[in-house]
Amino acid sequence: MENIYGYLMKYTNLVTGWQYRFFVLNNDAGLLEYFVNEQSRHLKPRGTLQLAGAVISPSDEDSHTFTVNAASGEQYKLRATDAKERQHWVSRLQICTQHHTEAIGKNNPPLKSRSFSLASQGSANSPGVQRRPSQNAVSFFSVGHHRLPAGKRVPIMQPDHLVDVREMMSQAEGQQRDLIRSIECLPVSGHLTSLDQDLLMLKATSMATMNCLNDCFHILQLQHASQQKGSLPAGTAISWLDPKISLANHFKNGAAQNFPAEVNKPASVREEQSIAEPCQLTREPEEVNPDEELEDICDDKEDDLGAVEEQRSVILHLLSQLKLGMDLTRVVLPTFILEKRSLLEMYADFMSHPDLFIAITNGTTPEERMIRFVEYYLTSFHEGRKGAIAKKPYNPIIGETFHCSWRMPKSDVATDAGSNFSAHSSSEQVTLSKDREGQTELDYYTVKFVAEQVSHHPPVSGFYAECVERKMCVNAHVWTKSKFLGMSIGVTMIGEGLLSLLEHGEEYTFSLPCAYARSILTVPWVELGGKVNINCAKTGYSASINFHTKPFYGGKLHRVTGEVKQNMTNTVVCRVQGEWNSVLEFTYSNGETKYVDLTKLSVTRKRVRPLEKQGPFESRRLWQHVTESLRDGDIDKATEHKRALEEQQRNEERLRAETETPWCTKYFLKDGDGWVYHKPLWKTVSTVQTQQTDTN
């Protein structure tokens, strides 16, 4: 391919900012070079990046920016003049990067069978570390750009070579574990402590090195599998292609953690490792009968600080591995900070006020319906959080699903304006629940909910809820992107939701705020931040809502403000202010004011099928052993169950990559950049109306 060149803006630093530079993509050498301007092209480049092993990433900030992350750790943040030019540069850079990355694997000679011990330097005279000069790390992992003589083929790596590599990796892992144990056996006070900053950095770098080596080992496995693919008959099993070596005791302060042999593992762990056989699972959508669901009795509040207090050194160790702005998507977090529910179930808990949801469509005017939606939207986040402590839901496994429903007596759903909110006490709520048991199907509305993890990298969830009787439904997809921000963690909820009121022919698009876990070294707490928008194109009404993060000095926590306006006249018809987890104040254009105390707002318990009736990939059944262990306070056992599930997911992902088998979702279909439920209510209703028209 021919070289490409042109001007791009390059971000230098906060002081200098963006500057125009002349860039040249040298395809033959696999280099990205830049100069001050085109006239200085004949001079030495101001900067050069090796593209082999680099990652080219379009930015989420805008349609012009992208980054080039070299394998050396150096990064160029660049900006094109428009989206078309960015796409041109990104495409050519990605092609060049892929070509030179693959060339490294193809041109490297096969590894020679050898075995040596990676003992500590303190025992350098032991026979185990006396090795031939050719066995140093540089020669073992030598990477070059040399070309093979013409006509000479690279011999295919034999299985026993990777067995040798795996053995050496295990030895290195043991040495790294011993290092951590030695550091953490130091006293907590005195001249040299286990919390010494340099030692924490040593722990972090050694762990990062092991992670890097594991990733390299995984690449070698995939490379060998691709070489063997053409020479093996169909159905042949590569028995030596085991999972990546798990870094034993990742968050156990260096204490040895022995994983028993398969026959000695708990039955629940063996079950977790066997539930995901691809050939035995059906991806056909399952219609869940709401009559099989029972009112949920689980009430796992996350107010326990015990584990966080006890594991302070583990948190410090974790922080020592992170960099500001680092993407945490692939970072394995310690088990003790987990909530006892999946992220998919957390999305369901946002629907805990189905009376307010159904009441949206009862608004008599477009203005009233938009206001009702804003009122429902702002009341959903309080119940979505389980307690005041910031804990993290389980990361859903690809293909994981969650089903539930709510039954709401028709008499409890507001029909007239101003009566949207009820504030039943706890005793009143229990009475309501008992009264509903004797009600017939005609006496209540049913809201059904289904969620599915449709993608693993990036982690994308789709969820859908509908009330057939009121001809309304909501469809959304969310990509959770988390970053390390120093003493807090930020989670961006990328995606969009769509509320459809079919009786009125209206569609409302909405987004979600960012979430932050603050004070992660002391008492972690949750804060929402950012601006979200709600729009209805048909009626011309929109809402702008700001979730305010607390300023460094002074200010209130959890503050939210917003307004609803008619776009055509630019008239504000409603303003809101308050706290999203406490009291909200709504002021309407007629001068009326309404206060809503979210702590007193009635909550309708969701209905969920018993575990024995759930499928193997439904959230509660999938994570049941992790949840039970967390309830019992057995963090080690919970970690073991969690590790088994995650390792199974990695195995399946690796198998799909090797066989080039795409993942098939169960309930959601890809639609452009989003995901849509396979049988949304708007399709069902339109089909029925068409049939009725044909009959008439």
XYZ file of C-alpha atoms in Angstrom:
696
model
C 0.000 0.000 0.000
C 1.155 3.501 -0.754
C 2.091 5.903 2.000
C -0.387 8.577 3.039
C 0.374 11.990 4.450
C -1.332 15.211 5.457
C -1.942 17.687 8.249
C -3.545 16.621 11.531
C -3.889 18.414 14.847
C -1.852 16.826 17.646
C -2.565 17.368 21.337
C 0.666 18.241 23.136
C -0.174 19.249 26.709
C -2.461 21.462 28.748
C -0.285 24.505 28.146
C 0.378 24.170 24.433
C -2.898 22.427 23.555
C -3.562 21.400 19.940
C -1.026 22.092 17.183
C -1.028 21.400 13.433
C 1.606 18.868 12.414
C 2.400 17.133 9.130
C 1.989 13.347 9.455
C 3.323 10.579 7.237
C 2.178 6.943 7.415
C 5.089 4.784 6.221
C 3.405 1.509 5.333
C 6.600 -0.379 4.450
C 8.332 0.396 7.736
C 5.163 0.340 9.857
C 5.836 3.836 11.214
C 3.746 6.909 11.893
C 5.992 9.979 11.681
C 5.266 13.657 12.088
C 7.040 16.901 11.199
C 6.523 20.552 12.094
C 5.254 21.213 8.550
C 5.413 19.740 5.050
C 8.511 21.788 4.163
C 10.520 20.073 6.925
C 9.619 16.603 5.689
C 13.180 15.995 4.453
C 14.505 16.572 7.987
C 14.491 14.170 10.907
C 10.912 13.525 12.176
C 9.860 15.303 15.355
C 8.311 12.031 16.518
C 7.904 8.421 15.410
C 5.589 5.611 16.541
C 6.046 1.924 15.801
C 2.631 0.653 14.683
C 3.249 -3.053 15.284
C 1.093 -3.979 18.273
C -0.495 -0.507 18.416
C -4.185 0.185 19.078
C -6.011 2.746 16.922
C -9.116 4.084 18.691
C -11.705 6.602 17.433
C -12.622 8.865 20.344
C -16.045 9.064 21.993
C -15.547 12.827 22.505
C -16.445 13.859 18.963
C -16.363 12.659 15.348
C -12.930 14.183 14.571
C -10.599 12.864 17.291
C -8.738 9.541 17.513
C -5.780 8.099 19.414
C -2.810 5.945 18.445
C -1.582 3.874 21.405
C 1.796 2.291 20.662
C 2.952 -0.973 22.252
C 5.704 1.049 23.949
C 3.064 2.955 25.923
C 3.448 6.201 23.973
C 0.211 7.796 22.779
C -0.676 10.314 20.070
C -4.005 12.110 20.438
C -4.927 13.409 16.987
C -7.765 15.336 15.391
C -8.791 15.398 11.723
C -10.702 18.206 9.992
C -13.915 16.158 9.726
C -15.378 12.691 10.312
C -14.589 11.499 6.771
C -10.897 12.360 7.086
C -10.733 10.705 10.517
C -12.212 7.513 9.097
C -9.662 7.565 6.265
C -6.702 7.866 8.663
C -8.102 5.344 11.165
C -8.765 2.745 8.461
C -5.315 3.038 6.898
C -3.581 3.027 10.296
C -5.528 -0.068 11.378
C -4.636 -1.928 8.171
C -0.956 -1.040 8.550
C -0.980 -1.969 12.240
C -2.624 -5.330 11.590
C -0.165 -6.136 8.790
C 2.950 -5.446 10.860
C 1.533 -7.074 14.018
C 0.800 -10.286 12.129
C 4.244 -10.127 10.521
C 5.867 -10.331 13.956
C 4.113 -13.612 14.726
C 4.750 -15.089 11.287
C 8.415 -14.125 11.054
C 9.465 -15.273 14.513
C 11.177 -18.692 14.587
C 9.447 -21.372 16.695
C 10.299 -21.619 20.355
C 12.818 -24.318 21.232
C 11.905 -26.802 23.913
C 13.625 -25.872 27.149
C 12.931 -25.651 30.840
C 14.533 -23.498 33.458
C 13.659 -22.120 36.868
C 12.920 -18.468 37.464
C 14.255 -18.401 40.989
C 14.866 -15.235 42.923
C 18.184 -13.445 42.632
C 18.954 -14.363 46.205
C 19.551 -17.951 45.121
C 21.401 -17.230 41.887
C 23.964 -19.986 42.552
C 21.368 -22.738 42.669
C 21.477 -25.223 39.777
C 17.957 -24.289 38.769
C 18.996 -20.866 37.495
C 22.129 -21.887 35.644
C 21.044 -21.739 32.015
C 22.579 -21.362 28.621
C 23.193 -17.816 27.323
C 20.504 -18.328 24.711
C 17.917 -18.768 27.417
C 17.757 -15.166 28.566
C 14.480 -13.261 28.382
C 15.528 -11.227 25.343
C 16.257 -14.263 23.206
C 13.247 -16.158 24.486
C 10.740 -13.465 23.588
C 12.782 -11.991 20.726
C 10.668 -9.876 18.409
C 12.159 -8.494 15.209
C 11.320 -7.202 11.780
C 13.710 -9.523 9.946
C 12.474 -11.398 6.895
C 12.911 -15.091 6.199
C 14.919 -16.268 3.188
C 12.778 -16.792 0.120
C 10.958 -20.098 0.054
C 11.643 -20.932 3.692
C 8.575 -21.746 5.781
C 8.213 -21.285 9.493
C 7.762 -24.707 11.127
C 4.487 -25.002 12.973
C 4.977 -24.791 16.707
C 4.472 -28.153 18.395
C 2.122 -28.568 21.378
C 4.933 -29.513 23.796
C 6.583 -26.139 23.208
C 3.591 -24.354 24.673
C 3.554 -26.851 27.512
C 7.093 -25.745 28.315
C 6.027 -22.102 28.140
C 3.111 -22.808 30.450
C 5.470 -24.492 32.907
C 7.768 -21.476 32.953
C 4.800 -19.162 33.382
C 3.696 -21.188 36.390
C 7.176 -20.870 37.893
C 7.188 -17.128 37.303
C 3.756 -16.876 38.869
C 5.015 -18.674 41.944
C 7.964 -16.302 42.231
C 5.687 -13.305 41.900
C 3.400 -14.706 44.600
C 6.381 -15.225 46.901
C 7.429 -11.635 46.301
C 4.007 -10.325 47.291
C 3.924 -12.579 50.351
C 7.339 -11.284 51.468
C 6.227 -7.683 51.107
C 2.970 -8.164 52.945
C 4.571 -10.050 55.802
C 6.355 -6.837 56.712
C 5.035 -4.965 59.770
C 2.457 -2.227 59.308
C 4.629 0.279 61.156
C 8.318 1.020 61.424
C 11.110 1.902 59.007
C 9.940 -0.429 56.202
C 6.242 -1.341 56.089
C 4.001 -3.359 53.806
C 2.333 -0.091 52.733
C 5.568 1.557 51.616
C 4.862 3.385 48.344
C 7.862 1.871 46.545
C 6.880 -1.633 47.600
C 3.295 -1.055 46.502
C 4.658 0.052 43.144
C 6.838 -3.068 42.986
C 3.741 -5.197 43.626
C 1.860 -3.352 40.930
C 4.583 -3.639 38.297
C 5.157 -7.322 38.990
C 1.430 -7.979 38.656
C 1.280 -5.927 35.456
C 4.223 -7.923 34.076
C 2.466 -11.209 34.788
C -0.716 -9.914 33.162
C 1.270 -8.899 30.082
C 2.990 -12.299 29.891
C -0.366 -14.046 30.189
C -1.724 -11.980 27.319
C 1.352 -12.846 25.220
C 0.896 -16.516 26.036
C -2.740 -16.304 24.940
C -1.640 -14.732 21.627
C 0.784 -17.630 21.097
C -2.065 -20.089 21.671
C -4.302 -18.335 19.142
C -1.439 -18.111 16.644
C -0.791 -21.820 16.908
C -4.498 -22.633 16.646
C -4.774 -20.596 13.444
C -1.731 -22.399 11.989
C -3.215 -25.776 12.849
C -6.720 -24.953 11.624
C -6.031 -25.889 8.016
C -4.268 -29.173 8.829
C -6.619 -30.690 11.417
C -9.752 -32.624 10.470
C -13.060 -31.169 11.593
C -13.941 -31.907 15.193
C -10.360 -32.533 16.314
C -9.807 -31.373 19.895
C -6.576 -29.576 20.761
C -6.198 -30.931 24.270
C -3.208 -28.779 25.193
C -4.989 -25.500 24.395
C -5.873 -24.715 27.996
C -7.197 -21.432 29.350
C -4.886 -18.549 30.132
C -3.063 -19.078 33.394
C -5.114 -17.450 36.121
C -3.052 -15.245 38.365
C -3.546 -17.085 41.604
C -4.594 -15.023 44.540
C -4.957 -11.789 42.636
C -6.412 -9.919 45.581
C -5.469 -12.090 48.567
C -2.489 -10.083 49.840
C -0.035 -12.712 48.688
C -1.458 -15.551 50.762
C -1.274 -18.838 48.926
C -4.551 -19.938 47.408
C -4.738 -23.582 46.428
C -7.336 -24.523 43.853
C -8.207 -28.197 44.288
C -8.286 -30.624 41.442
C -11.472 -30.953 39.414
C -12.689 -33.960 41.345
C -12.318 -32.115 44.629
C -14.106 -28.935 43.538
C -17.533 -28.190 44.983
C -20.365 -29.480 42.867
C -21.599 -25.939 42.358
C -18.285 -24.911 40.776
C -18.275 -27.924 38.470
C -21.837 -26.992 37.512
C -20.761 -23.429 36.707
C -17.995 -24.752 34.472
C -20.306 -27.064 32.570
C -23.462 -25.006 32.091
C -22.173 -23.176 29.060
C -21.567 -25.964 26.556
C -22.409 -24.121 23.320
C -23.709 -27.189 21.515
C -26.264 -27.904 24.253
C -27.758 -24.422 24.642
C -30.609 -23.048 22.615
C -30.601 -19.388 21.691
C -34.316 -19.429 20.858
C -36.283 -16.762 22.777
C -38.266 -18.110 25.703
C -41.690 -16.735 26.576
C -41.800 -16.385 30.355
C -45.260 -16.826 31.852
C -45.859 -14.103 34.491
C -48.115 -16.535 36.367
C -45.012 -18.618 37.179
C -43.377 -15.638 38.864
C -43.663 -15.060 42.596
C -43.294 -11.856 44.573
C -39.622 -11.324 45.350
C -38.653 -11.754 48.998
C -34.944 -10.906 48.638
C -33.918 -7.707 50.368
C -30.135 -7.409 50.116
C -29.262 -3.949 51.384
C -25.621 -3.022 50.847
C -24.895 -1.156 54.091
C -22.165 -3.447 55.447
C -18.752 -1.794 55.678
C -17.031 -4.698 57.392
C -15.405 -6.230 54.336
C -14.259 -2.858 53.016
C -12.646 -1.969 56.337
C -10.919 -5.351 56.609
C -9.581 -5.291 53.044
C -8.008 -1.809 53.077
C -4.588 -3.131 52.068
C -6.187 -4.980 49.150
C -7.709 -1.726 47.922
C -4.329 -0.005 48.242
C -2.754 -2.822 46.265
C -5.407 -2.461 43.565
C -4.965 1.309 43.379
C -1.226 0.895 42.969
C -1.899 -0.889 39.653
C -4.124 1.807 38.166
C -3.363 4.982 36.254
C -5.499 8.108 35.983
C -8.011 7.755 33.164
C -7.364 4.017 32.863
C -10.251 2.004 31.382
C -11.409 -0.487 34.024
C -13.459 -2.656 31.654
C -10.918 -5.491 31.765
C -9.745 -4.979 35.359
C -10.786 -7.786 37.711
C -12.074 -6.166 40.901
C -11.986 -7.908 44.301
C -15.094 -9.880 45.214
C -15.814 -8.146 48.524
C -16.877 -4.898 46.800
C -19.652 -6.643 44.839
C -23.371 -6.208 45.340
C -25.472 -9.341 45.620
C -27.125 -8.868 42.238
C -26.277 -8.653 38.560
C -26.164 -5.386 36.630
C -29.144 -6.682 34.627
C -31.216 -6.920 37.804
C -30.129 -3.413 38.779
C -31.684 -2.124 35.545
C -34.895 -3.918 36.521
C -34.892 -2.198 39.927
C -35.098 1.151 38.122
C -38.669 0.069 37.294
C -39.720 -0.301 40.945
C -42.446 2.356 40.587
C -44.612 0.767 37.857
C -47.593 2.904 38.880
C -45.697 6.035 37.828
C -44.527 4.330 34.626
C -48.057 3.336 33.587
C -49.435 6.744 34.579
C -47.344 8.422 31.850
C -49.727 7.397 29.104
C -52.737 8.593 31.158
C -51.678 12.220 30.683
C -54.376 14.073 28.760
C -52.014 16.391 26.857
C -48.520 16.062 25.342
C -47.256 18.521 27.962
C -48.645 16.469 30.811
C -47.239 13.223 29.411
C -43.741 14.711 29.099
C -43.903 16.027 32.672
C -45.081 12.646 33.945
C -42.200 10.927 32.172
C -39.700 13.336 33.753
C -41.259 12.707 37.185
C -41.013 8.946 36.704
C -37.449 9.196 35.327
C -36.165 11.158 38.331
C -37.749 8.795 40.862
C -36.224 5.664 39.324
C -32.599 6.100 40.466
C -33.241 6.034 44.219
C -34.528 2.457 44.283
C -31.923 1.384 41.730
C -29.285 1.792 44.459
C -29.243 -0.803 47.251
C -28.174 1.178 50.295
C -25.799 4.093 50.734
C -22.538 2.157 50.245
C -21.057 2.192 46.750
C -20.747 -1.422 45.686
C -20.584 -2.861 42.201
C -23.133 -5.271 40.671
C -21.866 -8.459 39.033
C -20.579 -7.931 35.494
C -23.106 -9.858 33.376
C -21.733 -12.742 31.355
C -22.478 -12.607 27.635
C -25.789 -14.343 27.027
C -26.948 -13.771 30.613
C -30.619 -12.784 30.942
C -32.949 -11.511 33.642
C -36.751 -11.731 33.641
C -39.283 -10.269 36.044
C -42.661 -8.523 36.128
C -44.775 -6.241 38.273
C -48.493 -6.344 38.967
C -50.114 -3.028 39.706
C -53.784 -2.671 40.753
C -55.552 -0.397 38.294
C -56.928 1.621 41.182
C -53.350 2.588 42.198
C -52.480 4.154 38.839
C -53.101 7.896 38.609
C -55.424 9.081 35.861
C -55.824 12.782 36.592
C -53.049 15.363 36.697
C -51.373 16.031 40.004
C -52.094 12.636 41.561
C -49.152 10.747 40.124
C -47.439 10.155 43.430
C -48.584 8.056 46.330
C -46.682 7.796 49.567
C -47.830 4.638 51.259
C -46.145 3.761 54.504
C -44.509 0.364 54.956
C -47.581 -1.015 56.712
C -49.873 0.254 53.952
C -47.624 -1.339 51.350
C -47.809 -4.763 52.988
C -51.601 -4.492 53.109
C -51.676 -3.638 49.426
C -49.588 -6.699 48.667
C -51.970 -8.974 50.564
C -55.020 -7.424 48.912
C -53.595 -8.089 45.451
C -53.471 -11.828 46.027
C -57.227 -12.093 45.616
C -57.487 -9.886 42.577
C -58.335 -11.231 39.149
C -56.332 -10.543 36.034
C -58.739 -7.788 35.010
C -58.045 -5.840 38.219
C -54.374 -5.116 37.612
C -51.864 -4.102 34.969
C -48.812 -6.263 34.268
C -45.437 -4.795 33.375
C -43.008 -7.374 31.959
C -39.228 -6.892 31.886
C -36.398 -8.732 30.129
C -32.690 -7.878 29.971
C -29.808 -9.557 28.141
C -26.044 -9.052 27.995
C -25.608 -8.781 24.238
C -21.861 -8.031 24.126
C -18.828 -8.694 26.326
C -16.223 -6.352 24.783
C -17.503 -3.697 24.910
C -19.923 -4.629 27.734
C -23.391 -3.798 26.364
C -26.720 -4.652 27.993
C -30.136 -4.468 26.381
C -33.363 -4.235 28.369
C -37.024 -3.990 27.468
C -40.238 -3.472 29.458
C -43.839 -3.354 28.302
C -47.392 -2.970 29.559
C -49.575 -4.561 26.906
C -52.843 -3.315 28.427
C -51.723 0.329 28.132
C -49.872 -0.165 24.824
C -46.592 1.271 26.099
C -43.038 -0.064 26.132
C -39.462 1.035 26.702
C -36.373 -0.307 24.912
C -32.792 0.620 25.849
C -29.180 -0.433 25.367
C -26.373 0.637 27.692
C -22.597 0.344 27.363
C -20.978 0.790 30.770
C -17.531 2.351 30.396
C -15.610 2.803 33.645
C -12.472 4.851 34.349
C -10.155 5.328 37.308
C -10.197 8.955 38.504
C -7.816 8.901 41.474
C -9.827 8.525 44.652
C -13.004 7.731 42.731
C -14.240 5.609 39.836
C -16.427 7.022 37.065
C -18.881 4.987 35.004
C -20.241 6.450 31.767
C -23.572 5.004 30.627
C -23.274 5.165 26.844
C -26.461 4.377 24.991
C -30.038 5.460 24.474
C -33.527 4.521 25.581
C -36.821 4.825 23.713
C -40.225 5.052 25.405
C -43.146 4.340 23.046
C -46.710 5.427 23.904
C -48.590 3.632 21.153
C -52.006 5.042 22.115
C -50.681 8.521 21.305
C -48.146 7.644 18.606
C -45.373 9.291 20.635
C -41.749 8.267 21.120
C -39.484 9.687 23.812
C -35.712 9.285 23.529
C -33.613 9.579 26.669
C -30.077 9.017 27.952
C -28.626 8.097 31.363
C -26.324 10.039 33.719
C -22.786 9.077 34.698
C -22.215 7.368 38.053
C -19.267 7.884 40.402
C -17.989 5.850 43.338
C -16.412 8.436 45.633
C -14.019 8.099 48.612
C -13.031 4.550 47.715
C -10.391 4.447 50.477
C -12.761 5.409 53.290
C -16.553 5.086 53.104
C -17.405 4.692 49.402
C -20.604 6.399 48.251
C -22.429 6.874 44.962
C -22.915 10.131 43.100
C -24.638 10.802 39.787
C -23.397 13.476 37.402
C -23.839 14.862 33.923
C -26.549 16.242 31.682
C -29.274 14.085 30.160
C -31.918 14.959 27.600
C -35.421 13.681 26.957
C -37.029 14.491 23.606
C -40.316 13.833 21.856
C -40.015 14.765 18.189
C -43.740 14.490 17.485
C -44.950 16.908 20.174
C -41.919 19.205 20.258
C -41.510 18.885 24.022
C -38.102 18.252 25.551
C -36.491 18.090 28.973
C -32.973 18.941 30.069
C -31.840 17.476 33.398
C -28.556 18.169 35.186
C -27.195 15.842 37.862
C -24.741 18.013 39.796
C -21.630 16.513 41.370
C -20.570 17.981 44.689
C -17.993 20.778 44.374
C -14.721 20.440 46.266
C -15.758 23.065 48.814
C -19.315 23.395 50.087
C -22.377 22.529 48.056
C -25.051 19.861 48.466
C -24.854 16.184 47.659
C -26.986 14.476 44.994
C -28.417 17.740 43.657
C -30.465 17.678 40.468
C -32.099 20.463 38.452
C -34.047 20.443 35.235
C -36.724 21.983 33.094
C -39.357 20.897 30.588
C -40.073 23.168 27.672
C -41.968 23.438 24.402
C -39.318 23.804 21.715
C -41.489 25.681 19.204
C -42.224 28.526 21.615
C -39.190 27.998 23.873
C -41.598 28.126 26.839
C -40.619 26.426 30.093
C -43.639 24.517 31.426
C -42.058 22.820 34.441
C -38.935 23.199 36.603
C -37.515 20.668 39.016
C -34.882 20.840 41.739
C -33.854 18.821 44.774
C -31.947 15.608 45.472
C -32.444 12.488 43.355
C -32.367 10.255 46.462
C -34.334 12.474 48.856
C -36.882 15.224 48.066
C -37.768 16.655 44.662
C -39.640 19.899 44.058
C -41.677 20.332 40.866
C -42.878 23.830 39.908
C -45.420 24.080 37.085
C -46.244 26.926 34.715
C -49.531 27.616 36.520
C -47.605 28.420 39.696
C -48.362 25.177 41.524
C -45.577 23.369 43.387
C -45.394 19.693 44.327
C -42.906 18.008 46.662
C -42.034 14.319 46.367
C -40.279 12.544 49.237
C -38.605 9.557 47.550
C -37.885 7.863 50.884
C -41.644 7.542 51.454
C -42.616 6.613 47.925
C -44.221 3.173 47.717
C -42.132 0.444 46.085
C -43.741 -2.445 44.228
C -41.812 -5.681 44.614
C -40.908 -7.368 41.376
C -42.050 -10.907 40.643
C -39.370 -13.465 39.713
C -39.508 -17.159 38.852
C -38.119 -19.526 41.523
C -34.521 -20.622 40.902
C -35.560 -24.168 39.983
C -37.662 -22.818 37.101
C -35.014 -20.435 35.784
C -32.726 -21.246 32.877
C -28.995 -21.817 33.505
C -28.118 -18.372 32.130
C -30.696 -16.378 34.088
C -28.955 -13.998 36.468
C -30.044 -15.315 39.848
C -29.434 -18.941 39.003
C -26.152 -18.160 37.247
C -24.755 -16.185 40.222
C -26.574 -18.038 43.019
C -23.438 -19.571 44.589
C -21.587 -16.241 44.534
C -24.599 -14.552 46.144
C -24.981 -17.237 48.817
C -21.292 -17.036 49.697
C -21.455 -13.242 49.993
C -24.494 -13.524 52.269
C -22.557 -15.981 54.423
C -19.570 -13.631 54.490
C -17.320 -16.238 52.840
C -15.329 -14.022 50.452
C -12.887 -16.791 49.464
C -15.673 -19.122 48.401
C -17.471 -16.325 46.533
C -14.224 -15.532 44.710
C -13.810 -19.180 43.693
C -17.340 -19.362 42.256
C -16.914 -16.020 40.490
C -13.587 -17.126 39.009
C -15.171 -20.311 37.651
C -17.875 -18.327 35.843
C -15.422 -15.827 34.399
C -13.002 -18.543 33.266
C -15.843 -20.347 31.511
C -16.693 -17.128 29.693
C -13.064 -16.704 28.583
C -12.940 -20.302 27.343
C -16.077 -19.816 25.269
C -14.839 -16.515 23.882
C -11.544 -18.138 22.927
C -13.351 -21.050 21.279
C -15.544 -18.696 19.240
C -12.456 -16.747 18.129
C -10.639 -19.917 17.079
C -13.611 -21.310 15.161
C -14.658 -17.875 13.866
C -18.153 -18.465 15.247
C -20.169 -15.272 15.817
C -22.145 -14.876 19.029
C -25.927 -15.150 18.608
C -28.121 -13.118 20.948
C -31.393 -14.464 22.290
C -33.800 -11.564 22.758
C -32.184 -8.500 21.167
C -31.247 -7.745 17.561
C -28.570 -5.341 16.326
C -30.100 -2.217 14.825
C -27.472 0.253 13.604
C -25.476 1.307 16.654
C -28.135 0.038 19.064
C -30.000 -3.096 20.103
C -33.760 -3.665 19.828
C -35.967 -6.302 21.465
C -36.857 -9.018 18.952
C -40.628 -8.672 19.434
C -41.337 -5.106 20.571
C -44.881 -4.053 21.301
C -44.932 -1.509 18.473
C -44.516 -4.358 15.952
C -47.170 -6.529 17.612
C -49.733 -3.729 17.814
C -49.160 -2.605 14.224
C -49.566 -6.202 13.027
C -52.867 -6.615 14.900
C -54.175 -3.294 13.564
C -53.250 -4.306 10.013
C -55.084 -7.629 10.392
C -58.178 -5.870 11.742
C -58.117 -3.427 8.821
C -57.873 -6.308 6.326
C -60.819 -8.066 8.024
C -62.991 -4.951 7.833
